[in-house]
PDB file of C-alpha atoms in Angstrom:
ATOM      1  CA  MET A   1     -31.581  59.813   9.933  1.00  0.00           C
ATOM      2  CA  THR A   2     -29.033  57.755   7.738  1.00  0.00           C
ATOM      3  CA  ILE A   3     -28.166  59.207   4.671  1.00  0.00           C
ATOM      4  CA  ARG A   4     -26.442  56.879   1.907  1.00  0.00           C
ATOM      5  CA  VAL A   5     -23.891  58.684  -0.279  1.00  0.00           C
ATOM      6  CA  TRP A   6     -22.177  57.865  -3.934  1.00  0.00           C
ATOM      7  CA  VAL A   7     -19.350  60.156  -5.133  1.00  0.00           C
ATOM      8  CA  ASP A   8     -17.974  59.591  -8.873  1.00  0.00           C
ATOM      9  CA  GLY A   9     -18.168  55.939  -8.386  1.00  0.00           C
ATOM     10  CA  GLU A  10     -17.561  54.981  -4.921  1.00  0.00           C
ATOM     11  CA  ARG A  11     -20.045  54.704  -1.767  1.00  0.00           C
ATOM     12  CA  VAL A  12     -18.505  57.117   0.284  1.00  0.00           C
ATOM     13  CA  ASP A  13     -21.615  57.883   3.283  1.00  0.00           C
ATOM     14  CA  ASP A  14     -20.263  60.174   6.174  1.00  0.00           C
ATOM     15  CA  LYS A  15     -16.728  60.060   4.227  1.00  0.00           C
ATOM     16  CA  PRO A  16     -15.093  63.468   3.094  1.00  0.00           C
ATOM     17  CA  ALA A  17     -15.512  62.731  -0.936  1.00  0.00           C
ATOM     18  CA  ILE A  18     -15.786  66.291  -2.423  1.00  0.00           C
ATOM     19  CA  SER A  19     -13.135  68.714  -3.342  1.00  0.00           C
ATOM     20  CA  ALA A  20     -13.154  72.036  -1.654  1.00  0.00           C
ATOM     21  CA  LEU A  21     -12.368  73.509  -5.306  1.00  0.00           C
ATOM     22  CA  ASP A  22     -15.540  71.533  -6.855  1.00  0.00           C
ATOM     23  CA  HIS A  23     -17.614  74.337  -8.814  1.00  0.00           C
ATOM     24  CA  GLY A  24     -20.662  73.269  -7.057  1.00  0.00           C
ATOM     25  CA  VAL A  25     -18.879  74.262  -3.825  1.00  0.00           C
ATOM     26  CA  THR A  26     -17.212  77.115  -4.667  1.00  0.00           C
ATOM     27  CA  VAL A  27     -19.920  79.040  -7.208  1.00  0.00           C
ATOM     28  CA  GLY A  28     -23.068  76.714  -6.986  1.00  0.00           C
ATOM     29  CA  ASP A  29     -22.174  75.395 -10.530  1.00  0.00           C
ATOM     30  CA  GLY A  30     -24.604  72.291 -10.648  1.00  0.00           C
ATOM     31  CA  VAL A  31     -27.967  70.928 -10.907  1.00  0.00           C
ATOM     32  CA  PHE A  32     -29.720  68.286  -9.377  1.00  0.00           C
ATOM     33  CA  GLU A  33     -32.975  66.138  -9.357  1.00  0.00           C
ATOM     34  CA  THR A  34     -34.873  64.761  -6.345  1.00  0.00           C
ATOM     35  CA  CYS A  35     -37.243  61.668  -7.035  1.00  0.00           C
ATOM     36  CA  LYS A  36     -39.724  59.598  -4.695  1.00  0.00           C
ATOM     37  CA  VAL A  37     -38.490  56.285  -4.323  1.00  0.00           C
ATOM     38  CA  GLN A  38     -41.004  53.450  -2.977  1.00  0.00           C
ATOM     39  CA  ASP A  39     -39.172  49.947  -1.584  1.00  0.00           C
ATOM     40  CA  GLY A  40     -36.233  50.536  -3.675  1.00  0.00           C
ATOM     41  CA  ARG A  41     -38.113  51.707  -7.052  1.00  0.00           C
ATOM     42  CA  VAL A  42     -37.353  55.346  -8.429  1.00  0.00           C
ATOM     43  CA  PHE A  43     -40.739  57.337  -9.323  1.00  0.00           C
ATOM     44  CA  ALA A  44     -40.321  58.911 -13.129  1.00  0.00           C
ATOM     45  CA  ARG A  45     -36.782  58.332 -13.412  1.00  0.00           C
ATOM     46  CA  THR A  46     -36.736  59.019 -17.128  1.00  0.00           C
ATOM     47  CA  ARG A  47     -38.461  62.022 -16.877  1.00  0.00           C
ATOM     48  CA  HIS A  48     -36.094  63.207 -13.724  1.00  0.00           C
ATOM     49  CA  HIS A  49     -33.130  62.414 -15.819  1.00  0.00           C
ATOM     50  CA  ASP A  50     -34.297  64.303 -18.944  1.00  0.00           C
ATOM     51  CA  ARG A  51     -34.632  67.288 -16.550  1.00  0.00           C
ATOM     52  CA  LEU A  52     -31.404  67.154 -15.535  1.00  0.00           C
ATOM     53  CA  ASP A  53     -30.172  67.221 -19.034  1.00  0.00           C
ATOM     54  CA  ARG A  54     -31.959  70.063 -19.768  1.00  0.00           C
ATOM     55  CA  SER A  55     -30.727  71.801 -17.119  1.00  0.00           C
ATOM     56  CA  LEU A  56     -26.938  70.995 -17.810  1.00  0.00           C
ATOM     57  CA  ALA A  57     -27.737  71.991 -21.078  1.00  0.00           C
ATOM     58  CA  GLY A  58     -29.017  75.653 -19.726  1.00  0.00           C
ATOM     59  CA  LEU A  59     -25.712  75.827 -18.088  1.00  0.00           C
ATOM     60  CA  GLY A  60     -23.682  75.282 -21.010  1.00  0.00           C
ATOM     61  CA  LEU A  61     -22.296  71.619 -19.553  1.00  0.00           C
ATOM     62  CA  PRO A  62     -22.596  68.302 -21.257  1.00  0.00           C
ATOM     63  CA  ALA A  63     -25.510  65.848 -20.685  1.00  0.00           C
ATOM     64  CA  ALA A  64     -24.917  63.181 -17.943  1.00  0.00           C
ATOM     65  CA  ASP A  65     -23.738  59.983 -18.065  1.00  0.00           C
ATOM     66  CA  ARG A  66     -27.233  58.195 -17.360  1.00  0.00           C
ATOM     67  CA  ALA A  67     -25.197  54.915 -16.808  1.00  0.00           C
ATOM     68  CA  PHE A  68     -23.117  56.126 -14.378  1.00  0.00           C
ATOM     69  CA  LEU A  69     -25.915  57.684 -12.779  1.00  0.00           C
ATOM     70  CA  ASP A  70     -27.717  55.043 -12.569  1.00  0.00           C
ATOM     71  CA  GLU A  71     -24.806  52.644 -11.206  1.00  0.00           C
ATOM     72  CA  GLY A  72     -25.044  55.380  -8.031  1.00  0.00           C
ATOM     73  CA  ILE A  73     -28.492  55.037  -7.640  1.00  0.00           C
ATOM     74  CA  LYS A  74     -28.757  51.559  -7.320  1.00  0.00           C
ATOM     75  CA  ALA A  75     -25.638  52.076  -4.930  1.00  0.00           C
ATOM     76  CA  VAL A  76     -27.660  54.057  -2.444  1.00  0.00           C
ATOM     77  CA  LEU A  77     -30.778  52.375  -2.712  1.00  0.00           C
ATOM     78  CA  ALA A  78     -29.298  48.749  -1.966  1.00  0.00           C
ATOM     79  CA  GLU A  79     -30.876  48.826   1.517  1.00  0.00           C
ATOM     80  CA  SER A  80     -33.669  51.140   0.835  1.00  0.00           C
ATOM     81  CA  THR A  81     -36.975  50.270   2.061  1.00  0.00           C
ATOM     82  CA  GLY A  82     -40.311  51.932   2.428  1.00  0.00           C
ATOM     83  CA  LEU A  83     -40.654  55.711   1.153  1.00  0.00           C
ATOM     84  CA  ALA A  84     -37.230  57.294   0.636  1.00  0.00           C
ATOM     85  CA  ARG A  85     -35.957  60.660  -1.299  1.00  0.00           C
ATOM     86  CA  LEU A  86     -33.495  60.119  -4.050  1.00  0.00           C
ATOM     87  CA  ARG A  87     -31.444  63.425  -4.833  1.00  0.00           C
ATOM     88  CA  TYR A  88     -28.604  63.178  -7.509  1.00  0.00           C
ATOM     89  CA  THR A  89     -26.297  66.111  -7.980  1.00  0.00           C
ATOM     90  CA  VAL A  90     -23.843  66.829 -11.485  1.00  0.00           C
ATOM     91  CA  THR A  91     -21.612  69.636 -11.012  1.00  0.00           C
ATOM     92  CA  GLY A  92     -19.088  71.431 -13.591  1.00  0.00           C
ATOM     93  CA  GLY A  93     -16.420  69.721 -11.485  1.00  0.00           C
ATOM     94  CA  VAL A  94     -12.890  71.019 -10.097  1.00  0.00           C
ATOM     95  CA  GLY A  95     -12.198  74.688 -10.885  1.00  0.00           C
ATOM     96  CA  PRO A  96     -10.441  77.926 -10.175  1.00  0.00           C
ATOM     97  CA  LEU A  97     -11.636  80.149  -7.629  1.00  0.00           C
ATOM     98  CA  GLY A  98     -13.981  82.077  -9.920  1.00  0.00           C
ATOM     99  CA  SER A  99     -17.027  81.441 -11.947  1.00  0.00           C
ATOM    100  CA  GLU A 100     -14.569  79.977 -15.054  1.00  0.00           C
ATOM    101  CA  ARG A 101     -14.647  76.255 -15.308  1.00  0.00           C
ATOM    102  CA  GLY A 102     -11.682  74.060 -15.150  1.00  0.00           C
ATOM    103  CA  THR A 103     -11.081  70.723 -17.524  1.00  0.00           C
ATOM    104  CA  SER A 104     -12.015  68.069 -14.814  1.00  0.00           C
ATOM    105  CA  GLY A 105     -14.894  66.704 -15.906  1.00  0.00           C
ATOM    106  CA  LEU A 106     -18.106  66.568 -14.313  1.00  0.00           C
ATOM    107  CA  THR A 107     -18.972  65.361 -10.693  1.00  0.00           C
ATOM    108  CA  TYR A 108     -21.545  63.262  -9.822  1.00  0.00           C
ATOM    109  CA  VAL A 109     -23.021  62.588  -6.603  1.00  0.00           C
ATOM    110  CA  VAL A 110     -26.168  60.638  -5.868  1.00  0.00           C
ATOM    111  CA  MET A 111     -27.663  60.580  -2.216  1.00  0.00           C
ATOM    112  CA  ALA A 112     -31.161  58.739  -0.374  1.00  0.00           C
ATOM    113  CA  THR A 113     -32.378  58.648   3.023  1.00  0.00           C
ATOM    114  CA  GLU A 114     -36.108  57.539   4.003  1.00  0.00           C
ATOM    115  CA  ILE A 115     -38.642  59.985   5.052  1.00  0.00           C
ATOM    116  CA  GLU A 116     -41.692  60.456   6.182  1.00  0.00           C
ATOM    117  CA  ARG A 117     -45.295  60.795   4.226  1.00  0.00           C
ATOM    118  CA  PRO A 118     -45.962  63.925   3.807  1.00  0.00           C
ATOM    119  CA  ALA A 119     -48.813  65.362   6.066  1.00  0.00           C
ATOM    120  CA  PRO A 120     -52.409  65.268   4.674  1.00  0.00           C
ATOM    121  CA  THR A 121     -52.528  69.284   4.792  1.00  0.00           C
ATOM    122  CA  THR A 122     -50.078  72.108   4.830  1.00  0.00           C
ATOM    123  CA  ARG A 123     -49.761  75.947   5.489  1.00  0.00           C
ATOM    124  CA  VAL A 124     -48.094  77.967   3.240  1.00  0.00           C
ATOM    125  CA  VAL A 125     -46.906  81.694   3.359  1.00  0.00           C
ATOM    126  CA  THR A 126     -46.030  84.471   0.504  1.00  0.00           C
ATOM    127  CA  VAL A 127     -43.105  86.359   0.503  1.00  0.00           C
ATOM    128  CA  PRO A 128     -41.803  89.297  -0.816  1.00  0.00           C
ATOM    129  CA  TRP A 129     -38.856  88.224  -3.215  1.00  0.00           C
ATOM    130  CA  PRO A 130     -39.615  87.786  -6.663  1.00  0.00           C
ATOM    131  CA  ARG A 131     -38.449  85.009  -8.804  1.00  0.00           C
ATOM    132  CA  ASN A 132     -36.877  86.427 -12.317  1.00  0.00           C
ATOM    133  CA  GLU A 133     -38.517  84.894 -15.152  1.00  0.00           C
ATOM    134  CA  ARG A 134     -35.920  86.242 -17.530  1.00  0.00           C
ATOM    135  CA  SER A 135     -33.226  84.995 -15.619  1.00  0.00           C
ATOM    136  CA  ALA A 136     -30.128  83.334 -17.470  1.00  0.00           C
ATOM    137  CA  VAL A 137     -31.102  79.880 -14.882  1.00  0.00           C
ATOM    138  CA  ALA A 138     -34.851  80.366 -15.169  1.00  0.00           C
ATOM    139  CA  GLY A 139     -36.577  77.359 -15.199  1.00  0.00           C
ATOM    140  CA  LEU A 140     -33.442  75.403 -14.116  1.00  0.00           C
ATOM    141  CA  LYS A 141     -32.949  73.012 -11.445  1.00  0.00           C
ATOM    142  CA  THR A 142     -29.877  74.248  -9.965  1.00  0.00           C
ATOM    143  CA  THR A 143     -27.733  73.982  -6.938  1.00  0.00           C
ATOM    144  CA  SER A 144     -27.822  77.912  -6.466  1.00  0.00           C
ATOM    145  CA  TYR A 145     -30.439  77.860  -3.766  1.00  0.00           C
ATOM    146  CA  ALA A 146     -29.805  80.485  -1.262  1.00  0.00           C
ATOM    147  CA  GLU A 147     -32.801  82.324  -2.203  1.00  0.00           C
ATOM    148  CA  ASN A 148     -35.050  79.557  -1.432  1.00  0.00           C
ATOM    149  CA  VAL A 149     -33.636  78.691   1.746  1.00  0.00           C
ATOM    150  CA  VAL A 150     -34.068  82.468   3.091  1.00  0.00           C
ATOM    151  CA  ALA A 151     -37.500  82.228   1.581  1.00  0.00           C
ATOM    152  CA  LEU A 152     -38.439  78.872   3.265  1.00  0.00           C
ATOM    153  CA  ALA A 153     -36.955  80.090   6.580  1.00  0.00           C
ATOM    154  CA  ARG A 154     -39.449  82.824   6.355  1.00  0.00           C
ATOM    155  CA  ALA A 155     -41.930  80.159   5.933  1.00  0.00           C
ATOM    156  CA  ARG A 156     -41.125  77.886   8.739  1.00  0.00           C
ATOM    157  CA  GLU A 157     -40.630  80.921  11.190  1.00  0.00           C
ATOM    158  CA  ALA A 158     -44.637  81.492  10.234  1.00  0.00           C
ATOM    159  CA  GLY A 159     -45.338  77.396  11.112  1.00  0.00           C
ATOM    160  CA  ALA A 160     -45.669  77.053   7.729  1.00  0.00           C
ATOM    161  CA  THR A 161     -43.388  74.575   5.233  1.00  0.00           C
ATOM    162  CA  GLU A 162     -43.664  76.036   1.973  1.00  0.00           C
ATOM    163  CA  ALA A 163     -43.180  79.982   1.012  1.00  0.00           C
ATOM    164  CA  LEU A 164     -45.004  80.778  -2.127  1.00  0.00           C
ATOM    165  CA  MET A 165     -43.109  83.393  -4.365  1.00  0.00           C
ATOM    166  CA  PRO A 166     -44.163  85.889  -7.010  1.00  0.00           C
ATOM    167  CA  ASN A 167     -42.188  86.933 -10.596  1.00  0.00           C
ATOM    168  CA  THR A 168     -40.808  90.088 -11.348  1.00  0.00           C
ATOM    169  CA  ARG A 169     -44.388  91.052 -13.268  1.00  0.00           C
ATOM    170  CA  GLY A 170     -46.459  90.478  -9.694  1.00  0.00           C
ATOM    171  CA  GLU A 171     -47.719  87.127 -10.949  1.00  0.00           C
ATOM    172  CA  LEU A 172     -47.663  84.077  -8.678  1.00  0.00           C
ATOM    173  CA  CYS A 173     -44.722  81.688  -9.923  1.00  0.00           C
ATOM    174  CA  GLU A 174     -43.976  78.907  -7.402  1.00  0.00           C
ATOM    175  CA  GLY A 175     -42.848  77.578  -3.899  1.00  0.00           C
ATOM    176  CA  THR A 176     -39.317  76.855  -3.142  1.00  0.00           C
ATOM    177  CA  GLY A 177     -39.472  73.564  -3.726  1.00  0.00           C
ATOM    178  CA  SER A 178     -42.970  73.151  -5.328  1.00  0.00           C
ATOM    179  CA  ASN A 179     -45.323  73.973  -7.962  1.00  0.00           C
ATOM    180  CA  VAL A 180     -48.663  75.847  -7.027  1.00  0.00           C
ATOM    181  CA  PHE A 181     -51.936  75.088  -8.558  1.00  0.00           C
ATOM    182  CA  VAL A 182     -55.389  77.619  -7.387  1.00  0.00           C
ATOM    183  CA  VAL A 183     -59.019  75.778  -8.323  1.00  0.00           C
ATOM    184  CA  TYR A 184     -61.277  78.876  -9.228  1.00  0.00           C
ATOM    185  CA  GLY A 185     -64.412  78.553 -10.884  1.00  0.00           C
ATOM    186  CA  GLY A 186     -64.606  74.778 -11.064  1.00  0.00           C
ATOM    187  CA  GLN A 187     -61.046  74.964 -12.931  1.00  0.00           C
ATOM    188  CA  ILE A 188     -57.735  74.142 -11.978  1.00  0.00           C
ATOM    189  CA  LEU A 189     -55.206  76.618 -12.493  1.00  0.00           C
ATOM    190  CA  THR A 190     -51.115  76.702 -12.510  1.00  0.00           C
ATOM    191  CA  PRO A 191     -48.403  79.602 -13.687  1.00  0.00           C
ATOM    192  CA  PRO A 192     -47.196  78.926 -16.700  1.00  0.00           C
ATOM    193  CA  LEU A 193     -43.577  78.045 -17.451  1.00  0.00           C
ATOM    194  CA  ASP A 194     -42.744  81.242 -19.154  1.00  0.00           C
ATOM    195  CA  SER A 195     -43.633  82.623 -15.765  1.00  0.00           C
ATOM    196  CA  GLY A 196     -40.208  81.663 -14.407  1.00  0.00           C
ATOM    197  CA  ALA A 197     -41.797  78.326 -12.704  1.00  0.00           C
ATOM    198  CA  LEU A 198     -39.739  74.993 -12.492  1.00  0.00           C
ATOM    199  CA  ALA A 199     -41.019  72.107 -14.804  1.00  0.00           C
ATOM    200  CA  GLY A 200     -42.205  70.097 -11.978  1.00  0.00           C
ATOM    201  CA  VAL A 201     -42.303  66.218 -12.978  1.00  0.00           C
ATOM    202  CA  THR A 202     -45.225  66.272 -10.484  1.00  0.00           C
ATOM    203  CA  ARG A 203     -46.681  69.487 -12.183  1.00  0.00           C
ATOM    204  CA  SER A 204     -46.567  67.922 -15.767  1.00  0.00           C
ATOM    205  CA  LEU A 205     -48.385  64.811 -14.595  1.00  0.00           C
ATOM    206  CA  VAL A 206     -50.761  66.093 -12.554  1.00  0.00           C
ATOM    207  CA  ILE A 207     -51.856  68.329 -16.031  1.00  0.00           C
ATOM    208  CA  GLN A 208     -51.326  65.245 -18.373  1.00  0.00           C
ATOM    209  CA  TRP A 209     -53.348  63.234 -15.686  1.00  0.00           C
ATOM    210  CA  GLY A 210     -55.902  65.360 -14.698  1.00  0.00           C
ATOM    211  CA  ARG A 211     -57.042  66.428 -18.430  1.00  0.00           C
ATOM    212  CA  ALA A 212     -57.176  62.777 -19.785  1.00  0.00           C
ATOM    213  CA  ALA A 213     -59.293  62.296 -16.618  1.00  0.00           C
ATOM    214  CA  GLY A 214     -62.091  64.984 -18.027  1.00  0.00           C
ATOM    215  CA  LEU A 215     -60.615  67.870 -15.426  1.00  0.00           C
ATOM    216  CA  SER A 216     -60.382  71.263 -16.505  1.00  0.00           C
ATOM    217  CA  VAL A 217     -56.567  71.840 -16.017  1.00  0.00           C
ATOM    218  CA  VAL A 218     -55.497  75.497 -17.133  1.00  0.00           C
ATOM    219  CA  GLU A 219     -51.826  77.187 -17.790  1.00  0.00           C
ATOM    220  CA  THR A 220     -52.858  80.949 -17.599  1.00  0.00           C
ATOM    221  CA  MET A 221     -50.990  84.063 -15.995  1.00  0.00           C
ATOM    222  CA  LEU A 222     -52.152  84.333 -12.156  1.00  0.00           C
ATOM    223  CA  PRO A 223     -52.047  87.199 -10.090  1.00  0.00           C
ATOM    224  CA  MET A 224     -50.806  86.899  -6.907  1.00  0.00           C
ATOM    225  CA  SER A 225     -54.192  88.441  -5.261  1.00  0.00           C
ATOM    226  CA  LEU A 226     -55.943  85.347  -6.364  1.00  0.00           C
ATOM    227  CA  LEU A 227     -54.588  83.485  -3.662  1.00  0.00           C
ATOM    228  CA  LYS A 228     -56.840  85.277  -1.449  1.00  0.00           C
ATOM    229  CA  THR A 229     -60.195  84.682  -3.395  1.00  0.00           C
ATOM    230  CA  CYS A 230     -59.719  81.009  -5.368  1.00  0.00           C
ATOM    231  CA  ASP A 231     -61.586  78.262  -3.677  1.00  0.00           C
ATOM    232  CA  GLU A 232     -58.888  75.723  -3.230  1.00  0.00           C
ATOM    233  CA  VAL A 233     -54.528  75.762  -3.527  1.00  0.00           C
ATOM    234  CA  PHE A 234     -52.829  72.682  -3.462  1.00  0.00           C
ATOM    235  CA  ILE A 235     -49.150  72.359  -4.453  1.00  0.00           C
ATOM    236  CA  THR A 236     -46.752  69.771  -5.854  1.00  0.00           C
ATOM    237  CA  SER A 237     -43.369  68.168  -5.678  1.00  0.00           C
ATOM    238  CA  SER A 238     -41.751  64.828  -6.191  1.00  0.00           C
ATOM    239  CA  THR A 239     -42.022  63.611  -2.516  1.00  0.00           C
ATOM    240  CA  ARG A 240     -45.297  65.646  -1.608  1.00  0.00           C
ATOM    241  CA  ASP A 241     -47.428  64.446  -4.617  1.00  0.00           C
ATOM    242  CA  VAL A 242     -50.313  66.670  -4.586  1.00  0.00           C
ATOM    243  CA  GLN A 243     -50.612  68.555  -1.229  1.00  0.00           C
ATOM    244  CA  PRO A 244     -53.692  70.087  -0.192  1.00  0.00           C
ATOM    245  CA  VAL A 245     -53.136  73.488   1.612  1.00  0.00           C
ATOM    246  CA  SER A 246     -54.978  74.460   4.638  1.00  0.00           C
ATOM    247  CA  ALA A 247     -53.897  77.929   4.897  1.00  0.00           C
ATOM    248  CA  VAL A 248     -52.076  80.639   2.978  1.00  0.00           C
ATOM    249  CA  ASP A 249     -50.995  83.273   5.087  1.00  0.00           C
ATOM    250  CA  ASP A 250     -53.607  84.329   7.445  1.00  0.00           C
ATOM    251  CA  ARG A 251     -56.395  82.685   4.996  1.00  0.00           C
ATOM    252  CA  GLU A 252     -57.917  79.790   5.996  1.00  0.00           C
ATOM    253  CA  LEU A 253     -59.010  77.051   3.557  1.00  0.00           C
ATOM    254  CA  GLY A 254     -61.034  74.067   3.825  1.00  0.00           C
ATOM    255  CA  ALA A 255     -58.710  71.147   2.759  1.00  0.00           C
ATOM    256  CA  PRO A 256     -58.755  68.995   1.144  1.00  0.00           C
ATOM    257  CA  GLY A 257     -61.282  70.711  -1.146  1.00  0.00           C
ATOM    258  CA  PRO A 258     -63.444  68.475  -3.618  1.00  0.00           C
ATOM    259  CA  ILE A 259     -61.389  69.224  -6.733  1.00  0.00           C
ATOM    260  CA  THR A 260     -58.421  68.684  -5.116  1.00  0.00           C
ATOM    261  CA  SER A 261     -59.104  65.687  -3.658  1.00  0.00           C
ATOM    262  CA  GLU A 262     -60.236  64.452  -7.001  1.00  0.00           C
ATOM    263  CA  ILE A 263     -56.964  65.460  -9.178  1.00  0.00           C
ATOM    264  CA  ALA A 264     -54.814  63.651  -5.771  1.00  0.00           C
ATOM    265  CA  GLU A 265     -56.838  60.287  -6.418  1.00  0.00           C
ATOM    266  CA  VAL A 266     -56.392  60.745  -9.907  1.00  0.00           C
ATOM    267  CA  PHE A 267     -52.591  61.437  -9.546  1.00  0.00           C
ATOM    268  CA  GLU A 268     -52.259  58.421  -7.157  1.00  0.00           C
ATOM    269  CA  ARG A 269     -54.001  55.763  -9.240  1.00  0.00           C
ATOM    270  CA  ALA A 270     -51.904  56.853 -12.321  1.00  0.00           C
ATOM    271  CA  ALA A 271     -48.769  56.958 -10.547  1.00  0.00           C
ATOM    272  CA  ALA A 272     -49.432  53.496  -9.004  1.00  0.00           C
ATOM    273  CA  ALA A 273     -50.025  51.945 -12.401  1.00  0.00           C
ATOM    274  CA  ASP A 274     -46.994  53.659 -14.217  1.00  0.00           C
ATOM    275  CA  GLU A 275     -44.113  53.311 -12.482  1.00  0.00           C
ATOM    276  CA  ASP A 276     -41.743  55.532 -14.959  1.00  0.00           C
ATOM    277  CA  PRO A 277     -44.691  57.344 -17.215  1.00  0.00           C
ATOM    278  CA  ALA A 278     -42.993  58.169 -20.873  1.00  0.00           C
ATOM    279  CA  PRO A 279     -42.406  61.725 -20.949  1.00  0.00           C
TER     280      PRO A 279
END
């Protein structure tokens, strides 16, 4: 796998490029975005840039220089063909050994690599470790991903590709890198953002485009137990799009179900018609 890397104005690929004292390295003080790229074209670029700035503001950092970021994106996508993953990260920059920030300015990192298309369906597991919906970084896409690493490792050990987590109230929240939807009683249901879930770009488009297509898509508190009785489950992310879930823990589901298939088709058509849907 070839990963193309750009750091602070220079294409570096596999060369050392970030200070060991960068706050993103020492304390995870940074935010990032992951985008889907098709033949060099970034899907929903504006929405991803907007969310990056919301995450930066939540950490008390200044907004990103979008023109500079786009320079890095252009550099790593110059040779891109087919389906690719784009990740760009902005950190608090070089700082002291501790949580206090330095004054060096932000660090910008942009990376891209080609990827395979997601499988038609996937298996997920539930894990006991909760998202804290009252955390100072709830809803921010920060680089502090240790909790996700542990949860995803549990999922991989169980033969799944994603782990679903509750929040501290015991409600269904989200996956390590995805949002979760369930189909119950003919409705598409998903946890609201005050559950602690990330405001996923694909999540918001599924809600918007699904409602425009006449589907009932509702944001509401969901008990974890609903995963045992619901009719269908699917997860969404920038690289998965709408991915049907074939099993939750030991419960097998017929996947894709009819409503999941319908919303997936709605999403695919709308995304093909609009590469950068307005926020």
